[in-house]
PDB file of C-alpha atoms and ligand atoms in Angstrom:
ATOM      1  CA  MET A  21     -32.511  67.156  56.618  1.00  0.00           C
ATOM      2  CA  ASN A  22     -33.945  65.221  53.654  1.00  0.00           C
ATOM      3  CA  GLN A  23     -32.061  61.961  53.848  1.00  0.00           C
ATOM      4  CA  ILE A  24     -30.455  59.829  56.524  1.00  0.00           C
ATOM      5  CA  GLU A  25     -28.444  56.617  56.544  1.00  0.00           C
ATOM      6  CA  VAL A  26     -28.444  54.454  59.667  1.00  0.00           C
ATOM      7  CA  PHE A  27     -26.751  51.267  60.878  1.00  0.00           C
ATOM      8  CA  CYS A  28     -29.357  48.893  62.331  1.00  0.00           C
ATOM      9  CA  PRO A  29     -27.648  46.262  64.491  1.00  0.00           C
ATOM     10  CA  GLY A  30     -28.628  42.665  65.116  1.00  0.00           C
ATOM     11  CA  SER A  31     -29.623  41.519  68.585  1.00  0.00           C
ATOM     12  CA  VAL A  32     -29.982  38.431  70.745  1.00  0.00           C
ATOM     13  CA  ALA A  33     -33.387  38.009  72.385  1.00  0.00           C
ATOM     14  CA  ASN A  34     -34.422  35.796  75.314  1.00  0.00           C
ATOM     15  CA  VAL A  35     -30.816  35.219  76.530  1.00  0.00           C
ATOM     16  CA  SER A  36     -32.023  31.828  77.848  1.00  0.00           C
ATOM     17  CA  CYS A  37     -33.775  32.985  81.041  1.00  0.00           C
ATOM     18  CA  GLY A  38     -35.875  35.878  79.673  1.00  0.00           C
ATOM     19  CA  PHE A  39     -38.215  34.664  76.937  1.00  0.00           C
ATOM     20  CA  ASP A  40     -39.867  37.672  75.261  1.00  0.00           C
ATOM     21  CA  VAL A  41     -38.438  40.158  77.815  1.00  0.00           C
ATOM     22  CA  LEU A  42     -34.614  40.101  77.799  1.00  0.00           C
ATOM     23  CA  GLY A  43     -32.203  40.981  74.983  1.00  0.00           C
ATOM     24  CA  PHE A  44     -28.888  42.558  74.072  1.00  0.00           C
ATOM     25  CA  CYS A  45     -27.527  44.441  71.081  1.00  0.00           C
ATOM     26  CA  LEU A  46     -24.748  43.213  68.769  1.00  0.00           C
ATOM     27  CA  GLU A  47     -21.953  45.326  67.350  1.00  0.00           C
ATOM     28  CA  PRO A  48     -20.532  44.081  64.035  1.00  0.00           C
ATOM     29  CA  VAL A  49     -23.592  42.589  62.390  1.00  0.00           C
ATOM     30  CA  GLY A  50     -26.413  44.745  61.063  1.00  0.00           C
ATOM     31  CA  ASP A  51     -28.238  46.321  58.121  1.00  0.00           C
ATOM     32  CA  VAL A  52     -27.708  49.697  56.524  1.00  0.00           C
ATOM     33  CA  MET A  53     -30.869  51.647  55.768  1.00  0.00           C
ATOM     34  CA  LYS A  54     -31.315  54.887  53.860  1.00  0.00           C
ATOM     35  CA  VAL A  55     -34.517  56.896  54.273  1.00  0.00           C
ATOM     36  CA  THR A  56     -35.352  59.805  51.974  1.00  0.00           C
ATOM     37  CA  LYS A  57     -38.045  62.432  52.488  1.00  0.00           C
ATOM     38  CA  THR A  58     -40.361  62.757  49.465  1.00  0.00           C
ATOM     39  CA  GLU A  59     -42.933  65.374  48.454  1.00  0.00           C
ATOM     40  CA  THR A  60     -45.706  62.792  48.060  1.00  0.00           C
ATOM     41  CA  PRO A  61     -47.062  61.580  51.432  1.00  0.00           C
ATOM     42  CA  GLY A  62     -46.948  57.873  52.320  1.00  0.00           C
ATOM     43  CA  VAL A  63     -44.277  55.231  52.771  1.00  0.00           C
ATOM     44  CA  SER A  64     -42.580  53.322  49.972  1.00  0.00           C
ATOM     45  CA  ILE A  65     -39.869  50.704  49.766  1.00  0.00           C
ATOM     46  CA  GLY A  66     -37.171  51.521  47.206  1.00  0.00           C
ATOM     47  CA  THR A  67     -34.388  49.006  46.672  1.00  0.00           C
ATOM     48  CA  ILE A  68     -33.643  46.032  48.888  1.00  0.00           C
ATOM     49  CA  LEU A  69     -30.154  44.628  48.523  1.00  0.00           C
ATOM     50  CA  GLY A  70     -29.035  41.255  49.851  1.00  0.00           C
ATOM     51  CA  GLN A  71     -32.345  39.499  50.527  1.00  0.00           C
ATOM     52  CA  ASP A  72     -35.571  38.758  48.756  1.00  0.00           C
ATOM     53  CA  LEU A  73     -38.114  40.746  50.793  1.00  0.00           C
ATOM     54  CA  PRO A  74     -41.489  42.291  49.918  1.00  0.00           C
ATOM     55  CA  THR A  75     -41.503  45.808  48.480  1.00  0.00           C
ATOM     56  CA  ASP A  76     -45.260  46.143  49.049  1.00  0.00           C
ATOM     57  CA  PRO A  77     -45.461  48.705  51.901  1.00  0.00           C
ATOM     58  CA  LEU A  78     -48.248  46.690  53.530  1.00  0.00           C
ATOM     59  CA  LYS A  79     -46.039  43.606  53.713  1.00  0.00           C
ATOM     60  CA  ASN A  80     -42.609  44.975  54.606  1.00  0.00           C
ATOM     61  CA  VAL A  81     -41.874  45.293  58.354  1.00  0.00           C
ATOM     62  CA  ALA A  82     -39.966  48.576  57.863  1.00  0.00           C
ATOM     63  CA  SER A  83     -42.823  50.370  56.094  1.00  0.00           C
ATOM     64  CA  VAL A  84     -45.471  48.885  58.402  1.00  0.00           C
ATOM     65  CA  ALA A  85     -43.553  50.237  61.413  1.00  0.00           C
ATOM     66  CA  VAL A  86     -43.201  53.679  59.788  1.00  0.00           C
ATOM     67  CA  THR A  87     -46.918  53.703  58.942  1.00  0.00           C
ATOM     68  CA  ALA A  88     -47.678  53.150  62.655  1.00  0.00           C
ATOM     69  CA  LEU A  89     -45.416  56.101  63.493  1.00  0.00           C
ATOM     70  CA  LEU A  90     -47.055  58.351  60.881  1.00  0.00           C
ATOM     71  CA  GLU A  91     -50.532  57.463  62.146  1.00  0.00           C
ATOM     72  CA  ALA A  92     -49.531  58.934  65.511  1.00  0.00           C
ATOM     73  CA  HIS A  93     -47.555  61.792  64.002  1.00  0.00           C
ATOM     74  CA  PRO A  94     -48.939  62.694  60.545  1.00  0.00           C
ATOM     75  CA  SER A  95     -46.608  64.398  58.088  1.00  0.00           C
ATOM     76  CA  LYS A  96     -47.202  66.209  54.806  1.00  0.00           C
ATOM     77  CA  TYR A  97     -44.060  64.479  53.495  1.00  0.00           C
ATOM     78  CA  GLY A  98     -43.581  60.887  52.424  1.00  0.00           C
ATOM     79  CA  PHE A  99     -40.635  58.567  53.043  1.00  0.00           C
ATOM     80  CA  ARG A 100     -38.770  56.139  50.779  1.00  0.00           C
ATOM     81  CA  ILE A 101     -36.822  53.354  52.459  1.00  0.00           C
ATOM     82  CA  ASP A 102     -33.808  51.681  50.799  1.00  0.00           C
ATOM     83  CA  ILE A 103     -32.388  48.699  52.653  1.00  0.00           C
ATOM     84  CA  ASP A 104     -29.037  46.930  52.439  1.00  0.00           C
ATOM     85  CA  LYS A 105     -30.296  43.842  54.242  1.00  0.00           C
ATOM     86  CA  ARG A 106     -27.279  42.098  55.712  1.00  0.00           C
ATOM     87  CA  ILE A 107     -29.053  40.177  58.497  1.00  0.00           C
ATOM     88  CA  LYS A 108     -30.734  37.174  56.963  1.00  0.00           C
ATOM     89  CA  PRO A 109     -34.445  36.869  57.836  1.00  0.00           C
ATOM     90  CA  GLY A 110     -35.172  33.821  59.979  1.00  0.00           C
ATOM     91  CA  SER A 111     -31.656  33.779  61.443  1.00  0.00           C
ATOM     92  CA  GLY A 112     -32.525  34.408  65.114  1.00  0.00           C
ATOM     93  CA  ILE A 113     -30.494  37.582  65.454  1.00  0.00           C
ATOM     94  CA  GLY A 114     -33.258  40.123  65.112  1.00  0.00           C
ATOM     95  CA  SER A 115     -33.551  40.643  61.369  1.00  0.00           C
ATOM     96  CA  SER A 116     -37.092  42.029  61.459  1.00  0.00           C
ATOM     97  CA  ALA A 117     -36.327  44.121  64.559  1.00  0.00           C
ATOM     98  CA  ALA A 118     -33.352  45.748  62.794  1.00  0.00           C
ATOM     99  CA  SER A 119     -35.612  46.715  59.864  1.00  0.00           C
ATOM    100  CA  ALA A 120     -38.518  47.955  61.978  1.00  0.00           C
ATOM    101  CA  ALA A 121     -36.395  49.817  64.528  1.00  0.00           C
ATOM    102  CA  GLY A 122     -34.088  51.268  61.863  1.00  0.00           C
ATOM    103  CA  ALA A 123     -36.980  52.610  59.821  1.00  0.00           C
ATOM    104  CA  VAL A 124     -38.810  54.316  62.700  1.00  0.00           C
ATOM    105  CA  PHE A 125     -35.546  55.706  64.063  1.00  0.00           C
ATOM    106  CA  ALA A 126     -34.604  57.197  60.674  1.00  0.00           C
ATOM    107  CA  VAL A 127     -38.053  58.698  59.998  1.00  0.00           C
ATOM    108  CA  ASN A 128     -38.174  60.130  63.533  1.00  0.00           C
ATOM    109  CA  GLU A 129     -34.862  61.906  62.830  1.00  0.00           C
ATOM    110  CA  LEU A 130     -36.235  63.315  59.554  1.00  0.00           C
ATOM    111  CA  LEU A 131     -39.347  64.527  61.401  1.00  0.00           C
ATOM    112  CA  GLY A 132     -37.174  66.464  63.872  1.00  0.00           C
ATOM    113  CA  LYS A 133     -37.195  63.827  66.656  1.00  0.00           C
ATOM    114  CA  PRO A 134     -40.725  64.069  68.071  1.00  0.00           C
ATOM    115  CA  TYR A 135     -40.161  60.787  69.942  1.00  0.00           C
ATOM    116  CA  SER A 136     -37.454  59.403  72.241  1.00  0.00           C
ATOM    117  CA  ARG A 137     -35.750  56.120  71.384  1.00  0.00           C
ATOM    118  CA  ASN A 138     -37.828  54.443  74.085  1.00  0.00           C
ATOM    119  CA  GLU A 139     -41.086  55.809  72.644  1.00  0.00           C
ATOM    120  CA  LEU A 140     -40.175  54.541  69.164  1.00  0.00           C
ATOM    121  CA  ILE A 141     -40.359  50.929  70.372  1.00  0.00           C
ATOM    122  CA  GLN A 142     -44.191  50.997  70.311  1.00  0.00           C
ATOM    123  CA  PHE A 143     -44.239  51.858  66.573  1.00  0.00           C
ATOM    124  CA  ALA A 144     -41.547  49.347  65.661  1.00  0.00           C
ATOM    125  CA  MET A 145     -43.651  46.655  67.370  1.00  0.00           C
ATOM    126  CA  ALA A 146     -46.146  46.893  64.492  1.00  0.00           C
ATOM    127  CA  GLY A 147     -43.352  45.552  62.255  1.00  0.00           C
ATOM    128  CA  GLU A 148     -42.500  42.750  64.690  1.00  0.00           C
ATOM    129  CA  ALA A 149     -46.171  41.785  64.898  1.00  0.00           C
ATOM    130  CA  LEU A 150     -46.260  41.439  61.113  1.00  0.00           C
ATOM    131  CA  ALA A 151     -43.099  39.314  61.061  1.00  0.00           C
ATOM    132  CA  SER A 152     -43.789  36.981  63.964  1.00  0.00           C
ATOM    133  CA  GLY A 153     -47.509  37.117  64.631  1.00  0.00           C
ATOM    134  CA  ALA A 154     -46.879  38.541  68.126  1.00  0.00           C
ATOM    135  CA  ALA A 155     -45.981  42.068  69.158  1.00  0.00           C
ATOM    136  CA  HIS A 156     -42.916  41.636  71.354  1.00  0.00           C
ATOM    137  CA  ALA A 157     -40.123  44.098  72.016  1.00  0.00           C
ATOM    138  CA  ASP A 158     -37.232  41.948  73.268  1.00  0.00           C
ATOM    139  CA  ASN A 159     -35.224  42.490  70.049  1.00  0.00           C
ATOM    140  CA  LEU A 160     -36.439  46.027  69.377  1.00  0.00           C
ATOM    141  CA  ALA A 161     -35.553  47.424  72.797  1.00  0.00           C
ATOM    142  CA  PRO A 162     -31.822  46.580  72.669  1.00  0.00           C
ATOM    143  CA  VAL A 163     -31.590  47.744  69.026  1.00  0.00           C
ATOM    144  CA  LEU A 164     -33.078  51.136  69.896  1.00  0.00           C
ATOM    145  CA  LEU A 165     -31.596  51.617  73.369  1.00  0.00           C
ATOM    146  CA  GLY A 166     -28.354  49.628  73.101  1.00  0.00           C
ATOM    147  CA  GLY A 167     -26.881  47.237  75.671  1.00  0.00           C
ATOM    148  CA  PHE A 168     -29.064  44.801  77.611  1.00  0.00           C
ATOM    149  CA  THR A 169     -32.737  45.635  78.023  1.00  0.00           C
ATOM    150  CA  LEU A 170     -35.621  44.210  79.997  1.00  0.00           C
ATOM    151  CA  VAL A 171     -39.205  44.557  78.825  1.00  0.00           C
ATOM    152  CA  ARG A 172     -41.244  44.570  82.040  1.00  0.00           C
ATOM    153  CA  SER A 173     -44.427  44.719  79.993  1.00  0.00           C
ATOM    154  CA  ASN A 174     -44.968  44.236  76.269  1.00  0.00           C
ATOM    155  CA  LYS A 175     -48.518  45.585  76.647  1.00  0.00           C
ATOM    156  CA  SER A 176     -48.014  48.884  78.439  1.00  0.00           C
ATOM    157  CA  LEU A 177     -44.476  48.944  77.041  1.00  0.00           C
ATOM    158  CA  ASP A 178     -42.397  49.438  80.121  1.00  0.00           C
ATOM    159  CA  VAL A 179     -38.748  48.985  79.095  1.00  0.00           C
ATOM    160  CA  ILE A 180     -35.651  49.233  81.273  1.00  0.00           C
ATOM    161  CA  LYS A 181     -32.089  49.602  79.997  1.00  0.00           C
ATOM    162  CA  LEU A 182     -29.728  47.421  82.030  1.00  0.00           C
ATOM    163  CA  PRO A 183     -25.962  47.766  82.517  1.00  0.00           C
ATOM    164  CA  SER A 184     -23.514  45.604  80.522  1.00  0.00           C
ATOM    165  CA  PRO A 185     -20.580  44.066  82.402  1.00  0.00           C
ATOM    166  CA  PRO A 186     -17.507  45.395  80.580  1.00  0.00           C
ATOM    167  CA  GLU A 187     -15.776  42.089  79.865  1.00  0.00           C
ATOM    168  CA  LEU A 188     -18.743  40.312  78.272  1.00  0.00           C
ATOM    169  CA  VAL A 189     -18.323  39.168  74.663  1.00  0.00           C
ATOM    170  CA  ALA A 190     -20.893  37.257  72.613  1.00  0.00           C
ATOM    171  CA  THR A 191     -20.254  34.458  70.141  1.00  0.00           C
ATOM    172  CA  ILE A 192     -23.013  33.685  67.646  1.00  0.00           C
ATOM    173  CA  ILE A 193     -23.039  30.753  65.261  1.00  0.00           C
ATOM    174  CA  HIS A 194     -25.650  31.021  62.543  1.00  0.00           C
ATOM    175  CA  PRO A 195     -26.386  27.779  60.703  1.00  0.00           C
ATOM    176  CA  LYS A 196     -27.820  28.860  57.380  1.00  0.00           C
ATOM    177  CA  ILE A 197     -31.255  27.366  57.599  1.00  0.00           C
ATOM    178  CA  GLU A 198     -34.273  29.643  57.798  1.00  0.00           C
ATOM    179  CA  LEU A 199     -36.417  29.308  60.890  1.00  0.00           C
ATOM    180  CA  LYS A 200     -39.347  31.676  60.895  1.00  0.00           C
ATOM    181  CA  THR A 201     -40.229  33.063  64.338  1.00  0.00           C
ATOM    182  CA  ILE A 202     -43.900  32.514  63.622  1.00  0.00           C
ATOM    183  CA  HIS A 203     -43.177  28.764  63.281  1.00  0.00           C
ATOM    184  CA  SER A 204     -40.865  28.435  66.270  1.00  0.00           C
ATOM    185  CA  ARG A 205     -43.480  30.206  68.387  1.00  0.00           C
ATOM    186  CA  ALA A 206     -46.236  27.910  67.126  1.00  0.00           C
ATOM    187  CA  ILE A 207     -44.633  24.837  68.764  1.00  0.00           C
ATOM    188  CA  LEU A 208     -44.569  26.395  72.243  1.00  0.00           C
ATOM    189  CA  LYS A 209     -47.025  25.422  74.961  1.00  0.00           C
ATOM    190  CA  ASN A 210     -49.345  28.076  76.387  1.00  0.00           C
ATOM    191  CA  THR A 211     -48.915  26.912  79.982  1.00  0.00           C
ATOM    192  CA  ILE A 212     -45.871  25.995  82.039  1.00  0.00           C
ATOM    193  CA  PRO A 213     -45.630  23.947  85.233  1.00  0.00           C
ATOM    194  CA  LEU A 214     -45.276  26.080  88.370  1.00  0.00           C
ATOM    195  CA  GLU A 215     -41.951  24.447  89.271  1.00  0.00           C
ATOM    196  CA  LYS A 216     -40.424  25.518  85.935  1.00  0.00           C
ATOM    197  CA  ALA A 217     -41.852  29.031  86.242  1.00  0.00           C
ATOM    198  CA  VAL A 218     -40.227  29.342  89.680  1.00  0.00           C
ATOM    199  CA  GLN A 219     -36.847  28.288  88.239  1.00  0.00           C
ATOM    200  CA  GLN A 220     -37.187  30.684  85.348  1.00  0.00           C
ATOM    201  CA  TRP A 221     -38.031  33.807  87.340  1.00  0.00           C
ATOM    202  CA  GLY A 222     -35.301  32.920  89.833  1.00  0.00           C
ATOM    203  CA  ASN A 223     -32.809  32.780  86.970  1.00  0.00           C
ATOM    204  CA  LEU A 224     -34.063  35.980  85.320  1.00  0.00           C
ATOM    205  CA  GLY A 225     -33.911  37.952  88.573  1.00  0.00           C
ATOM    206  CA  ALA A 226     -30.420  36.626  89.271  1.00  0.00           C
ATOM    207  CA  PHE A 227     -29.245  37.417  85.723  1.00  0.00           C
ATOM    208  CA  VAL A 228     -30.385  41.039  86.061  1.00  0.00           C
ATOM    209  CA  SER A 229     -28.683  41.288  89.451  1.00  0.00           C
ATOM    210  CA  ALA A 230     -25.469  39.898  87.918  1.00  0.00           C
ATOM    211  CA  LEU A 231     -25.525  42.602  85.225  1.00  0.00           C
ATOM    212  CA  TYR A 232     -25.621  45.291  87.934  1.00  0.00           C
ATOM    213  CA  THR A 233     -22.864  43.722  90.046  1.00  0.00           C
ATOM    214  CA  ASN A 234     -20.582  42.354  87.267  1.00  0.00           C
ATOM    215  CA  ASP A 235     -20.978  38.949  88.930  1.00  0.00           C
ATOM    216  CA  TYR A 236     -19.930  36.660  86.074  1.00  0.00           C
ATOM    217  CA  GLU A 237     -20.380  33.486  88.157  1.00  0.00           C
ATOM    218  CA  LEU A 238     -23.974  34.365  88.981  1.00  0.00           C
ATOM    219  CA  LEU A 239     -24.557  35.333  85.347  1.00  0.00           C
ATOM    220  CA  SER A 240     -23.275  31.920  84.318  1.00  0.00           C
ATOM    221  CA  ARG A 241     -25.523  30.065  86.790  1.00  0.00           C
ATOM    222  CA  SER A 242     -28.545  32.034  85.597  1.00  0.00           C
ATOM    223  CA  MET A 243     -28.254  31.392  81.850  1.00  0.00           C
ATOM    224  CA  LYS A 244     -30.702  28.473  81.925  1.00  0.00           C
ATOM    225  CA  ASP A 245     -33.927  27.851  80.054  1.00  0.00           C
ATOM    226  CA  LYS A 246     -36.165  24.982  81.105  1.00  0.00           C
ATOM    227  CA  VAL A 247     -39.271  26.492  79.510  1.00  0.00           C
ATOM    228  CA  ILE A 248     -38.637  27.274  75.835  1.00  0.00           C
ATOM    229  CA  GLU A 249     -35.338  25.659  74.858  1.00  0.00           C
ATOM    230  CA  PRO A 250     -36.498  22.037  75.338  1.00  0.00           C
ATOM    231  CA  TYR A 251     -39.126  22.549  72.598  1.00  0.00           C
ATOM    232  CA  ARG A 252     -37.051  24.574  70.174  1.00  0.00           C
ATOM    233  CA  ALA A 253     -33.791  22.630  70.526  1.00  0.00           C
ATOM    234  CA  MET A 254     -35.068  19.938  68.156  1.00  0.00           C
ATOM    235  CA  LEU A 255     -35.418  22.524  65.345  1.00  0.00           C
ATOM    236  CA  ILE A 256     -31.678  23.292  65.351  1.00  0.00           C
ATOM    237  CA  PRO A 257     -29.105  20.816  64.027  1.00  0.00           C
ATOM    238  CA  ARG A 258     -26.787  19.596  66.813  1.00  0.00           C
ATOM    239  CA  PHE A 259     -28.009  22.239  69.244  1.00  0.00           C
ATOM    240  CA  GLU A 260     -27.082  20.293  72.405  1.00  0.00           C
ATOM    241  CA  GLU A 261     -23.609  19.445  71.060  1.00  0.00           C
ATOM    242  CA  VAL A 262     -22.885  23.048  70.051  1.00  0.00           C
ATOM    243  CA  LYS A 263     -24.049  24.376  73.405  1.00  0.00           C
ATOM    244  CA  LYS A 264     -21.957  21.837  75.324  1.00  0.00           C
ATOM    245  CA  ALA A 265     -18.893  22.577  73.159  1.00  0.00           C
ATOM    246  CA  ALA A 266     -19.290  26.310  73.884  1.00  0.00           C
ATOM    247  CA  ILE A 267     -19.477  25.764  77.634  1.00  0.00           C
ATOM    248  CA  ASP A 268     -16.582  23.265  77.591  1.00  0.00           C
ATOM    249  CA  ALA A 269     -14.521  25.887  75.718  1.00  0.00           C
ATOM    250  CA  GLY A 270     -15.044  28.367  78.544  1.00  0.00           C
ATOM    251  CA  ALA A 271     -18.317  30.187  77.806  1.00  0.00           C
ATOM    252  CA  LEU A 272     -20.298  31.429  80.804  1.00  0.00           C
ATOM    253  CA  GLY A 273     -23.419  30.068  79.153  1.00  0.00           C
ATOM    254  CA  SER A 274     -25.018  29.312  75.802  1.00  0.00           C
ATOM    255  CA  GLY A 275     -28.475  28.884  74.337  1.00  0.00           C
ATOM    256  CA  ILE A 276     -30.757  29.618  71.404  1.00  0.00           C
ATOM    257  CA  SER A 277     -30.480  33.153  70.068  1.00  0.00           C
ATOM    258  CA  GLY A 278     -34.024  34.509  69.855  1.00  0.00           C
ATOM    259  CA  SER A 279     -36.182  31.936  68.148  1.00  0.00           C
ATOM    260  CA  GLY A 280     -33.175  30.294  66.422  1.00  0.00           C
ATOM    261  CA  PRO A 281     -31.532  28.763  64.491  1.00  0.00           C
ATOM    262  CA  SER A 282     -28.566  30.881  65.651  1.00  0.00           C
ATOM    263  CA  ILE A 283     -26.931  29.758  68.887  1.00  0.00           C
ATOM    264  CA  TYR A 284     -25.300  32.332  71.167  1.00  0.00           C
ATOM    265  CA  ALA A 285     -22.759  32.134  73.963  1.00  0.00           C
ATOM    266  CA  LEU A 286     -21.469  34.755  76.382  1.00  0.00           C
ATOM    267  CA  SER A 287     -17.844  34.721  77.529  1.00  0.00           C
ATOM    268  CA  LYS A 288     -15.617  36.801  79.722  1.00  0.00           C
ATOM    269  CA  SER A 289     -13.070  37.926  77.081  1.00  0.00           C
ATOM    270  CA  ILE A 290     -12.558  38.174  73.322  1.00  0.00           C
ATOM    271  CA  LYS A 291      -9.976  35.393  73.532  1.00  0.00           C
ATOM    272  CA  ILE A 292     -12.442  32.970  75.139  1.00  0.00           C
ATOM    273  CA  ALA A 293     -15.230  34.112  72.774  1.00  0.00           C
ATOM    274  CA  ASN A 294     -12.991  33.205  69.804  1.00  0.00           C
ATOM    275  CA  GLN A 295     -12.160  29.796  71.306  1.00  0.00           C
ATOM    276  CA  VAL A 296     -15.878  29.250  71.861  1.00  0.00           C
ATOM    277  CA  GLY A 297     -16.530  30.128  68.201  1.00  0.00           C
ATOM    278  CA  ASP A 298     -13.964  27.535  67.067  1.00  0.00           C
ATOM    279  CA  ALA A 299     -15.475  24.901  69.339  1.00  0.00           C
ATOM    280  CA  MET A 300     -18.960  25.627  68.001  1.00  0.00           C
ATOM    281  CA  LYS A 301     -17.758  25.447  64.374  1.00  0.00           C
ATOM    282  CA  ASN A 302     -16.168  22.038  65.013  1.00  0.00           C
ATOM    283  CA  GLN A 303     -19.608  20.627  65.741  1.00  0.00           C
ATOM    284  CA  PHE A 304     -20.875  21.623  62.284  1.00  0.00           C
ATOM    285  CA  ASP A 305     -17.796  20.791  60.265  1.00  0.00           C
ATOM    286  CA  ASP A 306     -18.807  17.288  59.192  1.00  0.00           C
ATOM    287  CA  LEU A 307     -22.349  18.387  58.303  1.00  0.00           C
ATOM    288  CA  ASP A 308     -23.380  19.630  54.895  1.00  0.00           C
ATOM    289  CA  LEU A 309     -24.409  22.921  56.443  1.00  0.00           C
ATOM    290  CA  GLU A 310     -23.230  26.437  55.764  1.00  0.00           C
ATOM    291  CA  TYR A 311     -22.772  28.644  58.794  1.00  0.00           C
ATOM    292  CA  GLU A 312     -21.214  31.906  59.892  1.00  0.00           C
ATOM    293  CA  VAL A 313     -19.778  33.004  63.215  1.00  0.00           C
ATOM    294  CA  HIS A 314     -19.908  36.493  64.754  1.00  0.00           C
ATOM    295  CA  ILE A 315     -17.857  37.645  67.706  1.00  0.00           C
ATOM    296  CA  SER A 316     -19.333  40.760  69.258  1.00  0.00           C
ATOM    297  CA  LYS A 317     -18.927  43.007  72.258  1.00  0.00           C
ATOM    298  CA  ILE A 318     -22.176  44.261  73.733  1.00  0.00           C
ATOM    299  CA  ASN A 319     -23.206  47.281  71.657  1.00  0.00           C
ATOM    300  CA  ASN A 320     -24.189  49.904  74.209  1.00  0.00           C
ATOM    301  CA  GLU A 321     -25.180  52.504  71.659  1.00  0.00           C
ATOM    302  CA  GLY A 322     -27.741  50.658  69.506  1.00  0.00           C
ATOM    303  CA  ILE A 323     -28.800  52.155  66.164  1.00  0.00           C
ATOM    304  CA  LYS A 324     -26.260  54.621  64.840  1.00  0.00           C
ATOM    305  CA  ILE A 325     -26.473  57.456  62.303  1.00  0.00           C
ATOM    306  CA  LEU A 326     -23.973  56.949  59.465  1.00  0.00           C
ATOM    307  CA  HIS A 327     -24.791  60.016  57.349  1.00  0.00           C
TER     308      HIS A 327
HETATM  309  N1  HSE B 430     -38.770  36.340  72.018  1.00  0.00           N
HETATM  310  C1  HSE B 430     -38.934  36.014  70.644  1.00  0.00           C
HETATM  311  C2  HSE B 430     -39.099  34.522  70.500  1.00  0.00           C
HETATM  312  C3  HSE B 430     -37.723  36.474  69.890  1.00  0.00           C
HETATM  313  O1  HSE B 430     -38.295  33.799  71.086  1.00  0.00           O
HETATM  314  O2  HSE B 430     -40.020  34.070  69.817  1.00  0.00           O
HETATM  315  C4  HSE B 430     -37.782  36.245  68.422  1.00  0.00           C
HETATM  316  O3  HSE B 430     -38.358  37.316  67.766  1.00  0.00           O
END
């Protein structure tokens, strides 16, 4: 095989109660990436459609991730990466993770699959580190493994795939302002009061339990964030109003998607997820702000080979 085309889906990280450790994979929104084997060793970026991103291999998250893979598994071939970048950088739905995970997945296929999907996360993290200033895998893990994932440790990279309750549907509203993860991480405090930590790990444990038992009520009670959201909410226009509108329209819960500005909600059916999307849109309608809405089932497969 000399060429491969893959679909690299978007993802929602944090899911309110699991900052830097919890995430799930989206279905309809994602990039398309083509990787071609070349005779000259090294990694190059070919064309990038849709967004203005660096083509310097040292500055592009896709090539940086592939370079990390090739350092561990040298090849006499090179690889050219062409990207149809449909997820806007700085949107909060895992744009850099889609690029980094897609690139290492595609190159791994062309190398004859020396690594499992789980093992590829460590290489893709080099791309995330470049994009956000911190190597975290909460977007990468669901993109590579599909479904919901929990990163027990970002350091020793211990990642668990979790079950997805069958009726869950996500609504994402993406206000078109760019919020770089590196900036929305910079405003966070390095310490948290014990009382808040206790609430947060109670909620995260309960959320994981709810995924295993399809307990939608428990899931709903657990989608809380008293640690990160209070700081980041001010960066997103009308965040509190949008979140309240989503919950009033029937969502199980709602919060910031990743580091924002997108806002996500989880609901128990496509019908409710659509109503939630309408309610969220209403909050932006009188603002001079472009936005888009995605309705998505949980994508249990993750990255997919197109050709
Ligand atoms: N966990 C990350 C954050 C996700 O919230 O900063 C964004 O990459």
